[in-house]
Coordinates of C-alpha atoms in Angstrom, one line a residue:
Chain A
X22 CA 156.0 -90.3 90.1
X23 CA 158.8 -87.5 91.0
X24 CA 161.3 -88.7 93.3
X25 CA 160.9 -85.4 95.5
X26 CA 163.7 -83.6 97.1
X27 CA 166.6 -85.3 98.6
X28 CA 168.9 -84.8 101.7
X29 CA 168.9 -82.1 104.1
X30 CA 166.1 -80.2 102.6
X31 CA 163.5 -83.4 103.7
X32 CA 160.7 -83.0 106.0
X33 CA 161.0 -82.5 110.0
X34 CA 161.6 -85.8 111.6
X35 CA 164.1 -86.5 109.0
X36 CA 165.9 -83.4 109.2
X37 CA 165.9 -83.5 113.3
X38 CA 167.2 -86.9 113.3
X39 CA 169.8 -87.2 110.6
X40 CA 173.3 -87.3 111.5
X41 CA 175.6 -84.8 109.4
X42 CA 176.9 -86.8 106.3
X43 CA 180.6 -87.6 106.6
X44 CA 181.1 -86.4 110.3
X45 CA 182.0 -88.5 113.5
X46 CA 179.2 -88.2 116.1
X47 CA 180.0 -87.8 119.6
X48 CA 177.7 -90.4 121.0
X49 CA 178.4 -90.2 124.6
X50 CA 177.1 -86.4 124.1
X51 CA 174.0 -87.3 123.2
X52 CA 171.2 -88.3 125.4
X53 CA 169.5 -91.5 124.7
X54 CA 166.5 -90.6 126.5
X55 CA 165.9 -87.6 124.4
X56 CA 162.9 -86.3 122.4
X57 CA 164.7 -84.1 120.1
X58 CA 161.3 -84.0 117.9
X59 CA 157.9 -84.7 118.1
X60 CA 155.9 -85.8 121.1
X61 CA 157.9 -85.6 124.6
X62 CA 155.7 -88.0 126.5
X63 CA 154.5 -91.3 126.5
X64 CA 150.8 -90.9 126.3
X65 CA 150.9 -88.4 123.3
X66 CA 153.7 -90.4 121.9
X67 CA 151.7 -93.8 121.7
X68 CA 148.6 -91.7 120.3
X69 CA 150.7 -90.1 117.7
X70 CA 152.4 -93.4 116.7
X71 CA 148.8 -95.0 116.3
X72 CA 147.4 -92.3 114.4
X73 CA 150.3 -93.1 111.5
X74 CA 149.4 -96.7 111.2
X75 CA 146.5 -96.1 108.5
X76 CA 148.6 -93.7 106.3
X77 CA 151.7 -96.1 106.6
X78 CA 149.4 -98.9 105.7
X79 CA 147.9 -96.8 102.7
X80 CA 151.2 -95.8 101.4
X81 CA 152.6 -99.5 101.4
X82 CA 149.6 -101.0 99.5
X83 CA 150.5 -97.9 96.9
X84 CA 154.1 -98.7 96.8
X85 CA 153.3 -102.5 96.4
X86 CA 150.6 -101.5 93.6
X87 CA 153.0 -99.4 91.8
X88 CA 155.3 -102.2 91.5
X89 CA 152.8 -104.2 89.4
X90 CA 152.8 -101.4 87.0
X91 CA 156.8 -101.5 86.7
X92 CA 157.8 -99.4 89.4
X93 CA 161.0 -100.7 90.9
X94 CA 161.2 -98.6 94.2
X95 CA 161.4 -99.9 97.2
X96 CA 162.2 -99.1 101.0
X97 CA 165.3 -100.9 103.1
X98 CA 164.8 -100.0 107.0
X99 CA 168.4 -100.9 108.6
X100 CA 168.3 -101.3 112.3
X101 CA 171.5 -101.3 114.0
X102 CA 172.1 -100.9 117.8
X103 CA 173.5 -102.7 120.9
X104 CA 171.9 -105.9 122.6
X105 CA 168.2 -104.7 124.0
X106 CA 168.5 -101.6 121.8
X107 CA 165.2 -102.5 120.6
X108 CA 165.6 -103.5 117.1
X109 CA 163.2 -106.8 117.7
X110 CA 160.7 -104.6 119.3
X111 CA 160.7 -102.2 116.2
X112 CA 159.9 -104.9 113.9
X113 CA 157.0 -106.0 116.2
X114 CA 155.5 -102.7 117.1
X115 CA 156.6 -100.4 113.8
X116 CA 157.1 -103.1 111.0
X117 CA 153.6 -104.7 112.4
X118 CA 151.6 -101.7 111.4
X119 CA 151.9 -103.0 107.6
X120 CA 150.8 -105.7 105.6
X121 CA 153.0 -108.8 106.3
X122 CA 152.9 -109.5 102.8
X123 CA 154.9 -106.6 101.7
X124 CA 157.3 -107.2 104.2
X125 CA 160.6 -108.8 103.7
X126 CA 162.3 -109.2 107.1
X127 CA 165.9 -110.8 107.7
X128 CA 167.3 -111.2 110.9
X129 CA 171.1 -111.4 110.6
X130 CA 173.1 -113.7 112.9
X131 CA 176.7 -114.9 113.1
X132 CA 177.6 -116.0 109.5
X133 CA 177.2 -119.6 108.6
X134 CA 180.2 -121.4 107.1
X135 CA 178.7 -121.0 103.9
X136 CA 178.1 -117.2 104.0
X137 CA 181.9 -116.9 105.7
X138 CA 182.8 -118.5 102.0
X139 CA 181.6 -115.6 100.2
X140 CA 182.2 -111.8 100.2
X141 CA 180.3 -110.3 103.4
X142 CA 177.8 -108.4 101.2
X143 CA 176.7 -111.8 99.6
X144 CA 174.0 -112.7 102.4
X145 CA 173.3 -109.4 102.3
X146 CA 172.4 -109.0 98.6
X147 CA 170.3 -112.3 98.7
X148 CA 168.0 -110.6 101.6
X149 CA 167.0 -107.3 99.8
X150 CA 163.6 -106.5 99.0
X151 CA 162.2 -106.6 95.6
X152 CA 160.3 -104.0 93.8
X153 CA 157.3 -102.4 95.8
X154 CA 158.6 -104.2 99.2
X155 CA 159.6 -102.8 102.7
X156 CA 163.0 -104.6 103.6
X157 CA 163.8 -104.9 107.0
X158 CA 167.4 -105.7 108.1
X159 CA 167.4 -106.7 112.2
X160 CA 171.4 -105.9 112.1
X161 CA 172.8 -105.9 108.8
X162 CA 176.0 -105.6 106.9
X163 CA 177.4 -103.0 109.3
X164 CA 177.9 -105.7 111.8
X165 CA 180.9 -106.7 109.4
X166 CA 182.5 -103.4 110.6
X167 CA 181.5 -103.5 114.2
X168 CA 181.9 -106.7 115.8
X169 CA 184.4 -107.4 113.2
X170 CA 186.1 -104.6 114.5
X171 CA 185.8 -104.8 118.0
X172 CA 186.6 -108.8 118.0
X173 CA 189.4 -108.4 115.4
X174 CA 187.6 -111.0 112.9
X175 CA 189.5 -109.8 110.0
X176 CA 192.5 -107.9 109.4
X177 CA 192.7 -104.2 110.0
X178 CA 193.3 -103.6 106.1
X179 CA 190.1 -105.6 104.9
X180 CA 188.3 -104.0 107.7
X181 CA 189.3 -100.5 106.4
X182 CA 188.4 -101.5 102.6
X183 CA 184.9 -102.7 103.8
X184 CA 183.5 -98.7 105.0
X185 CA 184.0 -98.2 101.2
X186 CA 182.6 -101.1 99.9
X187 CA 179.7 -100.4 102.1
X188 CA 179.3 -97.0 100.9
X189 CA 179.4 -98.0 97.3
X190 CA 177.1 -100.6 97.6
X191 CA 174.5 -98.3 99.2
X192 CA 175.1 -95.8 96.7
X193 CA 174.3 -98.4 93.8
X194 CA 171.3 -99.5 95.6
X195 CA 170.0 -96.1 95.9
X196 CA 170.8 -95.9 92.2
X197 CA 168.5 -98.9 91.4
X198 CA 165.6 -97.5 93.6
X199 CA 166.2 -98.5 97.1
X200 CA 165.1 -95.9 99.9
X201 CA 167.7 -96.6 102.6
X202 CA 166.6 -95.8 105.8
X203 CA 169.6 -96.5 108.0
X204 CA 168.8 -96.4 112.0
X205 CA 171.0 -96.2 114.8
X206 CA 169.2 -97.2 118.1
X207 CA 170.9 -95.1 120.4
X208 CA 170.5 -96.7 123.9
X209 CA 172.2 -95.7 127.3
X210 CA 174.6 -97.9 129.2
X211 CA 172.1 -97.9 132.5
X212 CA 169.2 -98.6 130.1
X213 CA 171.0 -101.6 128.8
X214 CA 171.7 -103.1 132.4
X215 CA 168.0 -102.4 133.2
X216 CA 166.9 -104.1 130.1
X217 CA 169.1 -107.1 130.7
X218 CA 168.2 -107.3 134.3
X219 CA 164.7 -107.5 133.4
X220 CA 165.4 -110.6 131.1
X221 CA 167.3 -112.3 133.9
X222 CA 164.6 -111.5 136.4
X223 CA 161.6 -112.9 134.4
X224 CA 162.1 -116.9 133.3
X225 CA 159.6 -116.1 130.3
X226 CA 162.6 -113.8 129.1
X227 CA 165.5 -116.4 129.8
X228 CA 165.4 -117.2 126.1
X229 CA 166.5 -113.8 124.9
X230 CA 169.4 -113.7 127.4
X231 CA 172.7 -115.0 126.5
X232 CA 175.6 -114.9 128.8
X233 CA 177.8 -113.5 126.0
X234 CA 175.5 -110.7 126.2
X235 CA 177.5 -109.1 129.4
X236 CA 180.7 -110.0 127.6
X237 CA 179.9 -107.8 124.8
X238 CA 178.6 -105.0 127.5
X239 CA 182.2 -105.2 129.0
X240 CA 183.1 -103.9 125.5
X241 CA 180.7 -101.1 125.4
X242 CA 183.4 -98.3 124.8
X243 CA 185.0 -100.3 121.8
X244 CA 181.6 -100.7 120.5
X245 CA 180.8 -97.0 121.0
X246 CA 183.6 -96.3 118.9
X247 CA 182.9 -98.7 116.2
X248 CA 179.5 -97.3 115.7
X249 CA 181.1 -93.5 115.5
X250 CA 183.3 -95.0 113.1
X251 CA 180.4 -96.7 110.8
X252 CA 178.0 -93.8 111.2
X253 CA 180.8 -91.5 109.9
X254 CA 182.3 -93.4 107.1
X255 CA 179.2 -94.8 105.7
X256 CA 177.1 -92.2 105.4
X257 CA 176.1 -90.2 102.3
X258 CA 173.4 -87.9 100.7
X259 CA 171.5 -91.0 99.6
X260 CA 172.1 -93.2 102.4
X261 CA 172.5 -91.0 105.7
X262 CA 172.2 -92.4 109.0
X263 CA 169.4 -91.3 111.5
X264 CA 170.0 -91.5 115.2
X265 CA 167.0 -92.5 117.4
X266 CA 167.1 -92.1 121.0
X267 CA 166.1 -95.6 122.1
X268 CA 166.0 -95.6 126.0
X269 CA 162.0 -94.8 125.6
X270 CA 160.2 -97.5 123.5
X271 CA 157.2 -95.2 122.6
X272 CA 159.6 -92.5 121.2
X273 CA 161.5 -95.0 119.2
X274 CA 158.2 -96.3 118.0
X275 CA 157.3 -93.2 116.8
X276 CA 160.3 -91.7 115.7
X277 CA 160.9 -94.8 113.3
X278 CA 157.2 -94.7 111.9
X279 CA 157.9 -90.9 111.3
X280 CA 160.8 -91.7 109.1
X281 CA 159.4 -94.4 107.3
X282 CA 156.3 -92.2 106.8
X283 CA 158.3 -89.5 105.4
X284 CA 160.1 -91.5 103.3
X285 CA 157.3 -93.2 101.9
X286 CA 155.4 -89.7 101.4
X287 CA 158.4 -88.7 99.3
X288 CA 158.4 -91.3 96.9
X289 CA 154.7 -91.0 96.6
X290 CA 153.8 -94.1 95.1
X291 CA 150.7 -94.2 92.4
X292 CA 148.3 -96.9 91.5
X293 CA 149.4 -97.8 88.1
X294 CA 146.6 -97.5 85.6
X295 CA 145.1 -100.7 84.3
X296 CA 146.3 -102.0 80.7
X297 CA 142.7 -103.4 79.9
X298 CA 139.4 -102.1 78.6
X299 CA 137.6 -101.5 81.7
X300 CA 134.1 -101.2 79.7
X301 CA 134.9 -104.5 77.7
X302 CA 135.8 -106.4 81.0
X303 CA 132.5 -105.0 82.7
X304 CA 130.7 -106.1 79.9
X305 CA 132.2 -109.6 79.5
X306 CA 132.1 -110.3 83.4
X307 CA 128.6 -109.4 83.5
X308 CA 127.4 -111.8 80.8
X309 CA 128.9 -114.4 83.2
Chain B
X4 CA 155.5 -130.6 125.5
X5 CA 153.0 -133.1 124.7
X6 CA 151.9 -133.0 120.9
X7 CA 148.1 -133.0 122.1
X8 CA 145.4 -134.9 120.3
X9 CA 144.8 -135.6 117.0
X10 CA 142.2 -135.6 114.3
X11 CA 138.5 -135.6 114.9
X12 CA 138.8 -135.2 118.9
X13 CA 140.1 -131.7 118.3
X14 CA 138.2 -128.6 119.6
X15 CA 135.3 -126.8 118.2
X16 CA 136.2 -124.7 115.3
X17 CA 138.3 -127.1 113.8
X18 CA 135.7 -130.1 114.2
X19 CA 133.0 -127.9 112.5
X20 CA 134.9 -126.7 109.6
X21 CA 136.9 -129.9 109.1
X22 CA 136.4 -131.7 105.9
X23 CA 136.1 -135.7 106.0
X24 CA 139.2 -137.1 105.1
X25 CA 139.0 -139.1 102.0
X26 CA 135.5 -138.1 101.1
X27 CA 134.7 -135.9 97.8
X28 CA 132.9 -132.9 99.1
X29 CA 129.8 -131.8 97.2
X30 CA 131.0 -127.9 96.9
X31 CA 127.7 -126.5 95.0
X32 CA 125.8 -127.7 98.2
X33 CA 127.8 -125.8 101.2
X34 CA 126.7 -122.3 101.5
X35 CA 129.7 -119.9 100.8
X36 CA 127.7 -117.3 103.3
X37 CA 127.1 -119.7 106.0
X38 CA 128.5 -119.4 109.4
X39 CA 128.5 -123.1 110.5
X40 CA 130.2 -122.2 114.1
X41 CA 130.8 -119.2 116.1
X42 CA 129.6 -115.6 115.5
X43 CA 126.7 -115.3 113.0
X44 CA 126.8 -111.5 112.9
X45 CA 129.3 -108.9 111.6
X46 CA 129.6 -106.9 114.6
X47 CA 130.2 -109.9 117.0
X48 CA 132.7 -111.5 114.3
X49 CA 134.7 -108.6 114.3
X50 CA 134.8 -108.0 118.0
X51 CA 135.3 -112.1 118.5
X52 CA 138.6 -111.8 116.3
X53 CA 140.0 -108.7 117.6
X54 CA 139.6 -110.8 121.0
X55 CA 142.0 -113.5 119.9
X56 CA 144.7 -111.2 118.7
X57 CA 146.4 -110.8 122.0
X58 CA 146.5 -115.0 122.7
X59 CA 147.8 -115.7 119.1
X60 CA 150.6 -113.5 119.6
X61 CA 151.5 -114.9 123.1
X62 CA 151.5 -118.3 121.6
X63 CA 153.4 -117.1 118.5
X64 CA 155.8 -115.6 120.7
X65 CA 156.2 -118.9 123.2
X66 CA 156.4 -121.2 119.6
X67 CA 159.3 -119.1 118.6
X68 CA 160.9 -119.1 121.9
X69 CA 160.7 -122.8 122.0
X70 CA 162.5 -123.1 119.0
X71 CA 165.6 -121.4 120.3
X72 CA 165.3 -124.2 123.2
X73 CA 165.6 -127.0 120.3
X74 CA 161.8 -127.3 119.7
X75 CA 161.3 -127.9 116.0
X76 CA 157.8 -127.5 115.7
X77 CA 156.3 -125.0 113.4
X78 CA 152.9 -124.1 111.7
X79 CA 152.2 -123.8 108.2
X80 CA 149.0 -122.2 107.0
X81 CA 148.1 -123.1 103.2
X82 CA 145.3 -121.1 101.5
X83 CA 143.8 -122.2 98.5
X84 CA 140.6 -120.5 96.8
X85 CA 139.3 -119.0 93.7
X86 CA 140.2 -115.4 92.6
X87 CA 139.0 -113.0 95.0
X88 CA 138.0 -115.6 97.8
X89 CA 140.5 -113.5 100.2
X90 CA 143.8 -115.2 100.3
X91 CA 145.6 -112.1 100.4
X92 CA 143.2 -110.2 103.0
X93 CA 143.6 -113.2 105.3
X94 CA 147.2 -112.5 105.1
X95 CA 146.6 -108.9 105.9
X96 CA 144.2 -109.4 108.7
X97 CA 144.8 -112.6 110.2
X98 CA 148.5 -112.8 109.9
X99 CA 148.9 -109.1 110.5
X100 CA 147.8 -109.8 114.2
X101 CA 151.0 -111.9 114.4
X102 CA 154.7 -110.5 115.2
X103 CA 155.8 -110.1 111.6
X104 CA 159.4 -111.5 112.1
X105 CA 158.3 -114.7 113.2
X106 CA 156.1 -115.3 110.0
X107 CA 157.5 -116.4 106.8
X108 CA 155.0 -115.6 103.9
X109 CA 155.1 -116.9 100.4
X110 CA 152.7 -116.0 97.7
X111 CA 153.0 -118.4 94.7
X112 CA 152.7 -117.1 91.5
X113 CA 152.8 -119.2 87.7
X114 CA 156.3 -121.1 87.9
X115 CA 159.6 -119.8 86.4
X116 CA 161.6 -121.3 84.0
X117 CA 164.0 -122.2 87.0
X118 CA 161.0 -123.7 88.8
X119 CA 159.4 -125.6 85.9
X120 CA 162.8 -127.2 85.4
X121 CA 162.5 -128.9 88.9
X122 CA 160.0 -131.2 90.4
X123 CA 156.7 -129.3 91.2
X124 CA 157.5 -129.4 95.4
X125 CA 161.1 -127.9 94.7
X126 CA 160.0 -124.4 95.4
X127 CA 157.4 -125.3 97.7
X128 CA 160.2 -126.9 99.9
X129 CA 162.5 -123.9 99.6
X130 CA 159.6 -121.8 101.3
X131 CA 159.0 -123.7 104.1
X132 CA 158.9 -122.1 107.6
X133 CA 161.7 -123.1 110.1
X134 CA 161.4 -124.0 113.7
X135 CA 159.3 -121.6 115.3
X136 CA 158.1 -119.9 112.4
X137 CA 154.5 -119.4 111.1
X138 CA 154.6 -120.2 107.4
X139 CA 152.0 -119.0 105.2
X140 CA 151.0 -120.1 101.7
X141 CA 149.2 -117.7 99.5
X142 CA 148.7 -120.3 96.8
X143 CA 150.7 -123.6 97.1
X144 CA 151.5 -126.9 95.4
X145 CA 147.8 -127.3 95.2
X146 CA 147.9 -125.3 92.2
X147 CA 149.7 -128.0 90.5
X148 CA 146.5 -130.0 90.7
X149 CA 144.5 -127.2 90.3
X150 CA 144.9 -125.0 87.6
X151 CA 147.3 -127.9 86.1
X152 CA 144.3 -129.8 85.9
X153 CA 141.9 -127.3 84.5
X154 CA 144.3 -126.0 82.0
X155 CA 146.1 -129.5 81.2
X156 CA 149.5 -127.9 81.6
X157 CA 150.8 -131.7 82.7
X158 CA 149.7 -135.0 81.4
X159 CA 146.8 -137.2 83.1
X160 CA 149.1 -139.5 84.4
X161 CA 151.4 -137.1 85.8
X162 CA 148.3 -135.5 87.5
X163 CA 147.1 -138.3 89.0
X164 CA 150.6 -139.1 90.3
X165 CA 150.9 -135.6 92.2
X166 CA 147.9 -136.5 94.5
X167 CA 149.9 -139.2 95.8
X168 CA 153.0 -136.9 96.0
X169 CA 151.4 -134.1 97.9
X170 CA 149.8 -136.5 100.4
X171 CA 153.2 -138.0 101.2
X172 CA 155.1 -135.0 100.9
X173 CA 152.4 -133.6 103.9
X174 CA 152.7 -136.7 105.9
X175 CA 156.5 -136.2 105.7
X176 CA 156.3 -132.6 107.0
X177 CA 153.7 -133.5 110.0
X178 CA 156.0 -136.1 111.1
X179 CA 159.0 -133.7 110.9
X180 CA 156.9 -131.4 113.5
X181 CA 155.1 -129.0 111.0
X182 CA 151.5 -128.3 112.0
X183 CA 149.8 -128.1 108.7
X184 CA 146.4 -126.0 108.4
X185 CA 145.0 -126.2 105.2
X186 CA 142.2 -123.8 104.6
X187 CA 140.2 -123.7 101.3
X188 CA 138.3 -120.4 101.0
X189 CA 135.1 -121.3 99.6
X190 CA 133.3 -118.4 97.8
X191 CA 130.3 -118.2 95.9
X192 CA 130.2 -117.6 92.0
X193 CA 127.8 -114.6 92.4
X194 CA 130.3 -113.1 95.5
X195 CA 133.1 -113.5 93.0
X196 CA 131.4 -111.4 90.3
X197 CA 130.5 -108.5 92.7
X198 CA 134.1 -108.2 94.0
X199 CA 135.5 -108.4 90.4
X200 CA 133.2 -105.7 89.4
X201 CA 134.1 -103.8 92.5
X202 CA 137.7 -104.2 91.2
X203 CA 136.8 -102.8 87.9
X204 CA 135.0 -100.0 89.2
X205 CA 137.6 -98.4 91.4
X206 CA 140.6 -97.3 89.4
X207 CA 142.6 -97.7 92.8
X208 CA 141.9 -101.4 92.6
X209 CA 142.7 -101.9 88.5
X210 CA 146.0 -103.2 89.5
X211 CA 144.6 -106.2 91.4
X212 CA 142.6 -107.1 88.3
X213 CA 143.5 -109.0 85.3
X214 CA 141.2 -109.7 82.3
X215 CA 142.7 -113.3 82.6
X216 CA 140.4 -113.6 85.7
X217 CA 137.4 -113.6 83.4
X218 CA 138.9 -116.2 81.4
X219 CA 139.3 -118.3 84.6
X220 CA 135.9 -117.5 86.2
X221 CA 134.4 -119.1 82.8
X222 CA 136.1 -122.3 83.9
X223 CA 134.3 -122.0 87.4
X224 CA 132.7 -125.7 87.2
X225 CA 136.1 -127.4 86.1
X226 CA 138.0 -125.4 88.9
X227 CA 135.2 -126.7 91.5
X228 CA 135.9 -130.1 90.3
X229 CA 139.3 -130.0 90.6
X230 CA 138.9 -128.3 94.0
X231 CA 136.8 -131.2 94.9
X232 CA 139.3 -133.8 93.8
X233 CA 142.1 -131.9 95.8
X234 CA 140.2 -131.8 98.8
X235 CA 139.2 -135.6 98.7
X236 CA 142.5 -137.1 97.5
X237 CA 144.8 -135.0 99.6
X238 CA 143.8 -135.1 102.8
X239 CA 144.7 -137.0 105.5
X240 CA 144.5 -137.2 109.5
X241 CA 147.6 -135.4 109.6
X242 CA 146.9 -132.9 107.1
X243 CA 143.1 -132.6 106.8
X244 CA 141.4 -129.6 104.7
X245 CA 139.4 -126.8 106.4
X246 CA 136.6 -125.4 104.4
X247 CA 135.8 -121.7 105.4
X248 CA 132.8 -120.1 103.9
X249 CA 134.5 -116.8 102.6
X250 CA 131.5 -114.7 101.3
X251 CA 131.6 -112.8 104.4
X252 CA 135.4 -111.2 105.1
X253 CA 134.5 -111.2 108.7
X254 CA 133.3 -114.7 109.1
X255 CA 136.9 -115.6 107.0
X256 CA 139.1 -113.9 109.4
X257 CA 137.2 -115.1 112.7
X258 CA 137.7 -118.6 111.3
X259 CA 140.9 -118.5 110.1
X260 CA 142.1 -116.9 113.5
X261 CA 140.3 -119.3 115.3
X262 CA 141.7 -122.6 113.6
X263 CA 145.5 -121.0 114.1
X264 CA 144.8 -120.2 117.8
X265 CA 143.2 -124.1 118.1
X266 CA 146.4 -125.4 116.6
X267 CA 148.8 -123.3 118.6
X268 CA 146.8 -124.3 121.7
X269 CA 147.3 -127.7 121.0
X270 CA 151.1 -127.2 120.3
X271 CA 151.2 -125.8 123.8
X272 CA 154.3 -124.2 123.2
X273 CA 156.6 -123.7 126.4
X274 CA 159.4 -120.8 127.0
X275 CA 162.6 -122.7 127.3
X276 CA 164.6 -122.7 130.7
X277 CA 167.7 -121.0 130.4
X278 CA 171.0 -122.9 130.4
X279 CA 172.9 -120.6 132.5
X280 CA 173.6 -119.8 135.9
X281 CA 171.0 -116.6 136.6
X282 CA 172.4 -115.7 140.1
X283 CA 176.2 -115.7 138.4
X284 CA 174.8 -113.7 135.5
X285 CA 173.1 -111.1 137.5
X286 CA 176.3 -110.5 139.9
X287 CA 178.5 -110.4 136.4
X288 CA 176.0 -107.5 135.2
X289 CA 175.6 -105.8 138.5
X290 CA 179.4 -105.5 138.5
X291 CA 179.2 -103.7 135.0

């Protein structure tokens, strides 16, 4: 059960979408409608994603099975991005390809008073996946350096310390057998307006809309800067960031499915050997 | 948002599979390979189940959306049945049709020391779905009157009290807006042997096999009796039991999908109206 190769020598989708560790990206210079690797058209992209489903499901089953034999490894997908960037859609369409019993999904909202009474990583620890599981964070501890920064929810000194705390936290997770797949869903300013309008224009989507979304949108440059800082300061070889252009939903689904597949393939989980005498069990069973 | 009709006047699949409240069923007299309602062949059954997926997903989204507007209603699917009866397969194939972000799945194992230090319903309370969610119990509080009875894990007096405690617990849930769908997966003795053998004969399935499964199988008559008692004593108009013949996996999937669909249709959840000024929001958004 080798852990495979790490970092820059990884397979192609990872290599293509991975942000350089410790460098500050220039988000404005990256096309949110781009298709830097893989299919470039919708029909091909949808078909390619559908074709991944079976392998994803098979690898997930092996990951879960391995945990029953003592393998503690697990996967954690962290989804971050501006409003409407497709975090929920990713859960529905990408995670929907897996067996739901092996998925542990947590959508982080504004912290409760109880959560605020603890260190910011407290609620995150409680939501981590167990051995053999695939954890999914829809928003995450990164909100504590994103909205917390833009809205000045904590003093600057505390904010600065959080970057290092997040880095060390993720390194410890990696050392404990968690494969962390951090995805920044990069959506464009125009596309966000289009999606918010779509929600406003369809009464069946009003429940997804909050007037506060517009207030957040007005802070777009501050959020982009906060993201650039988080992407720079909270990356490591063990837990790098992947940037997924998210203006095209089919591309987002293909890219994240592919990232998960490559990570699972690298883990290469194995069905555990039974610790029982098969012939004896067979005989006992046939006697019933 | 009417709660619709209750009990025996419900739609057809529910009516056909519902066990009479307060009566003791004779499980040995019920064909586990039967198809008492709906499709009777595999091809038609698989197609019929696939055809339900879209409506299930749409109703689930409405249920979740309604919760954001204050609707507290939610669904709880309770899966019980002997080993290999298909509880895990139901989660994979039936629950896999839903958006995983709205599903709260809990597989109950042997209680931990901490759980044993609390009343038996303690761990169950913690796993309940929230408003708008679909909860799924793979095993449940019924183990506390099933294996607990067969293996004499608690004194008889305590066991007897549990039937009433479960009934009152479920009534309180129903009063609080939980639609409880309790499914007994009725598998035959021969089919169980076949499925256990299949696990033994395939090394990739050894992780699903436990020699203890044979010990439990040897107690088949005691388990059937314990089930008959639980099905009799823990049923009510608000939380009746459904018996799903489970020897045919495609029928099990169709039947449980249909039961969930009928319950969701009865709930008839509605998208909530937005509590904001659409025209004003539109104008603000277009100005960005």
